[in-house]
Amino acid sequence: MDRHQLPDPETWVDEHGDALFRYALLRLKDPVLAEDMVQETLLAAFRGRETFKGHSTLRTWLFGILKHKIVDHIRKASRELSVDHTESKVFHGNEPFDERGGWRQGPAKWATDPGLLFRQREFWGVLQECLTELPLRQHQAFTLRELDGLSIAEICKILGVSTTNGGVLLHRARLRLRECLEGNWFSGEHVKRE
């Protein structure tokens, strides 16, 4: 792309700042850190604007830069993070499994089409709230896997954990999210217990 076709950098914040911030906040759970990541992204894009070839939209290019900055941040923070013992406790007094590993109470059957849910703004608000309640490492594992589409091997490398530990983090995150969504969204007539 001809450099002259690149939109004026002074418009980037107004046109893309909010979307970039929401993306970062959903993955980092920290508004201040999300703002920092967006600022670093815009600064890196400005410095590297000569490399923008126009093979994608400017917004896609900015999100790509932001995604890499977030992954780099998580990788660096994982090296510095001490073991968080609170993450080993999945549920507080309401263990979903009995002593033989079976469900105490089976998962609820969601009577709603999941595809339709993802088009509902209210559902995204509840999901975002549930995501913010996850312990940091579970949150990072879940968002890297389910929102960014990274492989288990990539996630384990970023978080500096074994494949087994990565699987445990994802499993616990999914259990907590399921419980949170059942309590805050799929309640009443939306849920049928089996």
Tab-separated table of C-alpha atoms in Angstrom:
chain	number	residue	atom	x	y	z
A	1	MET	CA	0.000	0.000	0.000
A	2	ASP	CA	1.159	3.452	-0.786
A	3	ARG	CA	2.048	5.191	2.460
A	4	HIS	CA	-0.179	8.061	1.413
A	5	GLN	CA	-3.179	5.688	1.627
A	6	LEU	CA	-2.553	4.998	5.325
A	7	PRO	CA	-5.116	6.903	7.409
A	8	ASP	CA	-3.835	9.844	9.374
A	9	PRO	CA	-2.347	8.509	12.653
A	10	GLU	CA	-4.106	11.319	14.514
A	11	THR	CA	-7.416	9.549	13.792
A	12	TRP	CA	-6.310	6.111	15.052
A	13	VAL	CA	-7.283	6.687	18.671
A	14	ASP	CA	-10.743	8.000	17.791
A	15	GLU	CA	-11.447	5.300	15.229
A	16	HIS	CA	-9.882	2.261	16.908
A	17	GLY	CA	-9.031	3.151	20.509
A	18	ASP	CA	-12.241	1.896	22.131
A	19	ALA	CA	-12.233	-1.414	20.264
A	20	LEU	CA	-8.575	-1.985	21.096
A	21	PHE	CA	-9.206	-1.169	24.751
A	22	ARG	CA	-12.154	-3.601	25.006
A	23	TYR	CA	-10.029	-6.324	23.397
A	24	ALA	CA	-7.172	-5.719	25.825
A	25	LEU	CA	-9.415	-5.420	28.885
A	26	LEU	CA	-11.160	-8.712	28.163
A	27	ARG	CA	-7.777	-10.453	28.075
A	28	LEU	CA	-5.945	-8.614	30.858
A	29	LYS	CA	-8.677	-7.864	33.448
A	30	ASP	CA	-6.882	-4.630	34.350
A	31	PRO	CA	-8.059	-1.285	32.895
A	32	VAL	CA	-4.758	0.492	33.548
A	33	LEU	CA	-2.749	-2.303	31.970
A	34	ALA	CA	-5.188	-2.453	29.040
A	35	GLU	CA	-4.695	1.281	28.443
A	36	ASP	CA	-0.932	0.822	28.566
A	37	MET	CA	-1.115	-2.007	26.025
A	38	VAL	CA	-3.249	0.113	23.683
A	39	GLN	CA	-0.841	3.043	23.980
A	40	GLU	CA	2.128	0.765	23.294
A	41	THR	CA	0.282	-0.690	20.320
A	42	LEU	CA	-0.479	2.708	18.815
A	43	LEU	CA	3.081	3.855	19.427
A	44	ALA	CA	4.515	0.709	17.821
A	45	ALA	CA	2.142	1.114	14.868
A	46	PHE	CA	3.165	4.745	14.448
A	47	ARG	CA	6.853	3.852	14.553
A	48	GLY	CA	6.318	0.952	12.153
A	49	ARG	CA	3.845	2.632	9.811
A	50	GLU	CA	6.372	2.300	6.978
A	51	THR	CA	5.987	-1.487	7.232
A	52	PHE	CA	2.190	-1.443	6.827
A	53	LYS	CA	1.658	-3.014	3.414
A	54	GLY	CA	-2.102	-2.725	3.207
A	55	HIS	CA	-2.691	-6.487	2.998
A	56	SER	CA	-5.278	-6.071	5.763
A	57	THR	CA	-7.261	-3.201	7.171
A	58	LEU	CA	-5.555	-0.816	9.526
A	59	ARG	CA	-7.775	-2.117	12.361
A	60	THR	CA	-6.727	-5.734	11.716
A	61	TRP	CA	-3.083	-4.664	11.676
A	62	LEU	CA	-3.506	-2.800	14.977
A	63	PHE	CA	-5.236	-5.790	16.593
A	64	GLY	CA	-2.399	-8.024	15.435
A	65	ILE	CA	0.143	-5.755	17.104
A	66	LEU	CA	-1.972	-5.597	20.282
A	67	LYS	CA	-2.371	-9.372	20.397
A	68	HIS	CA	1.403	-9.836	20.250
A	69	LYS	CA	1.953	-7.195	22.928
A	70	ILE	CA	-0.547	-8.922	25.229
A	71	VAL	CA	1.029	-12.335	24.671
A	72	ASP	CA	4.492	-10.854	25.346
A	73	HIS	CA	3.170	-9.258	28.538
A	74	ILE	CA	1.578	-12.518	29.748
A	75	ARG	CA	4.766	-14.454	28.939
A	76	LYS	CA	6.894	-11.967	30.882
A	77	ALA	CA	4.454	-11.810	33.810
A	78	SER	CA	4.279	-15.620	33.940
A	79	ARG	CA	8.013	-15.784	34.500
A	80	GLU	CA	7.691	-13.407	37.429
A	81	LEU	CA	4.492	-14.853	38.867
A	82	SER	CA	4.783	-16.918	41.987
A	83	VAL	CA	2.527	-19.890	42.443
A	84	ASP	CA	-0.968	-18.716	43.291
A	85	HIS	CA	-2.412	-21.229	45.701
A	86	THR	CA	-5.890	-19.747	45.431
A	87	GLU	CA	-6.149	-21.211	41.950
A	88	SER	CA	-5.861	-24.727	43.280
A	89	LYS	CA	-9.223	-24.302	44.928
A	90	VAL	CA	-11.836	-24.474	42.200
A	91	PHE	CA	-15.008	-24.230	44.238
A	92	HIS	CA	-15.532	-23.017	47.751
A	93	GLY	CA	-17.548	-25.653	49.540
A	94	ASN	CA	-19.503	-26.728	46.487
A	95	GLU	CA	-17.277	-29.290	44.843
A	96	PRO	CA	-18.997	-30.434	41.646
A	97	PHE	CA	-17.611	-33.986	41.912
A	98	ASP	CA	-18.054	-36.688	44.519
A	99	GLU	CA	-15.228	-38.776	46.011
A	100	ARG	CA	-15.385	-41.190	43.044
A	101	GLY	CA	-15.104	-38.403	40.455
A	102	GLY	CA	-18.760	-38.399	39.414
A	103	TRP	CA	-20.928	-35.287	39.208
A	104	ARG	CA	-22.743	-34.403	42.425
A	105	GLN	CA	-25.291	-32.628	40.285
A	106	GLY	CA	-25.009	-32.955	36.523
A	107	PRO	CA	-24.379	-29.949	34.359
A	108	ALA	CA	-27.468	-28.051	33.394
A	109	LYS	CA	-28.809	-28.542	29.922
A	110	TRP	CA	-28.830	-25.210	28.192
A	111	ALA	CA	-32.103	-24.862	26.347
A	112	THR	CA	-30.825	-21.954	24.281
A	113	ASP	CA	-28.946	-22.131	20.996
A	114	PRO	CA	-25.329	-21.128	21.832
A	115	GLY	CA	-24.997	-19.524	18.406
A	116	LEU	CA	-27.838	-17.151	19.207
A	117	LEU	CA	-26.350	-16.282	22.581
A	118	PHE	CA	-23.171	-14.936	21.075
A	119	ARG	CA	-25.228	-12.397	19.149
A	120	GLN	CA	-26.824	-11.030	22.318
A	121	ARG	CA	-25.054	-8.040	23.823
A	122	GLU	CA	-26.424	-8.830	27.303
A	123	PHE	CA	-24.922	-12.320	27.202
A	124	TRP	CA	-21.496	-10.869	26.341
A	125	GLY	CA	-21.766	-8.600	29.376
A	126	VAL	CA	-22.466	-11.563	31.663
A	127	LEU	CA	-19.691	-13.608	30.048
A	128	GLN	CA	-17.244	-10.753	30.518
A	129	GLU	CA	-18.234	-10.466	34.189
A	130	CYS	CA	-17.728	-14.209	34.637
A	131	LEU	CA	-14.343	-14.005	32.935
A	132	THR	CA	-13.198	-11.253	35.294
A	133	GLU	CA	-13.977	-13.508	38.273
A	134	LEU	CA	-11.549	-16.186	37.106
A	135	PRO	CA	-8.145	-16.340	38.783
A	136	LEU	CA	-5.543	-14.676	36.572
A	137	ARG	CA	-3.835	-17.805	35.220
A	138	GLN	CA	-7.125	-19.521	34.423
A	139	HIS	CA	-8.336	-16.329	32.763
A	140	GLN	CA	-5.190	-16.094	30.665
A	141	ALA	CA	-5.331	-19.762	29.640
A	142	PHE	CA	-9.008	-19.510	28.698
A	143	THR	CA	-8.753	-16.281	26.702
A	144	LEU	CA	-5.610	-17.404	24.870
A	145	ARG	CA	-7.333	-20.665	23.916
A	146	GLU	CA	-10.937	-19.701	23.290
A	147	LEU	CA	-10.705	-16.075	22.199
A	148	ASP	CA	-7.320	-16.003	20.484
A	149	GLY	CA	-7.356	-19.587	19.203
A	150	LEU	CA	-3.875	-20.559	20.370
A	151	SER	CA	-2.946	-24.216	20.742
A	152	ILE	CA	-2.409	-25.844	24.136
A	153	ALA	CA	1.315	-26.081	23.371
A	154	GLU	CA	1.494	-22.345	22.599
A	155	ILE	CA	-0.436	-21.465	25.751
A	156	CYS	CA	1.785	-23.631	27.947
A	157	LYS	CA	4.880	-22.016	26.458
A	158	ILE	CA	3.503	-18.507	27.061
A	159	LEU	CA	2.422	-19.294	30.625
A	160	GLY	CA	5.545	-21.321	31.388
A	161	VAL	CA	3.595	-24.376	32.555
A	162	SER	CA	3.575	-28.041	31.624
A	163	THR	CA	0.967	-29.459	29.267
A	164	THR	CA	-0.714	-31.124	32.229
A	165	ASN	CA	-0.887	-27.872	34.172
A	166	GLY	CA	-2.166	-26.034	31.114
A	167	GLY	CA	-4.941	-28.584	30.755
A	168	VAL	CA	-5.826	-28.239	34.439
A	169	LEU	CA	-5.995	-24.434	34.128
A	170	LEU	CA	-8.345	-24.699	31.144
A	171	HIS	CA	-10.498	-27.347	32.825
A	172	ARG	CA	-10.879	-25.263	35.981
A	173	ALA	CA	-11.615	-22.129	33.978
A	174	ARG	CA	-14.352	-23.900	32.033
A	175	LEU	CA	-15.903	-25.315	35.220
A	176	ARG	CA	-15.968	-21.910	36.868
A	177	LEU	CA	-17.383	-20.245	33.773
A	178	ARG	CA	-20.065	-22.875	33.443
A	179	GLU	CA	-21.053	-22.392	37.064
A	180	CYS	CA	-21.033	-18.602	36.721
A	181	LEU	CA	-23.076	-18.603	33.508
A	182	GLU	CA	-25.597	-21.043	34.955
A	183	GLY	CA	-26.037	-18.811	37.979
A	184	ASN	CA	-26.138	-15.511	36.141
A	185	TRP	CA	-27.622	-16.277	32.747
A	186	PHE	CA	-29.001	-19.790	32.348
A	187	SER	CA	-31.374	-19.746	35.253
A	188	GLY	CA	-35.081	-20.356	35.601
A	189	GLU	CA	-36.752	-21.414	32.405
A	190	HIS	CA	-33.467	-21.430	30.440
A	191	VAL	CA	-32.007	-24.403	32.345
A	192	LYS	CA	-33.199	-27.968	32.667
A	193	ARG	CA	-31.319	-30.258	35.066
A	194	GLU	CA	-30.794	-33.833	33.947
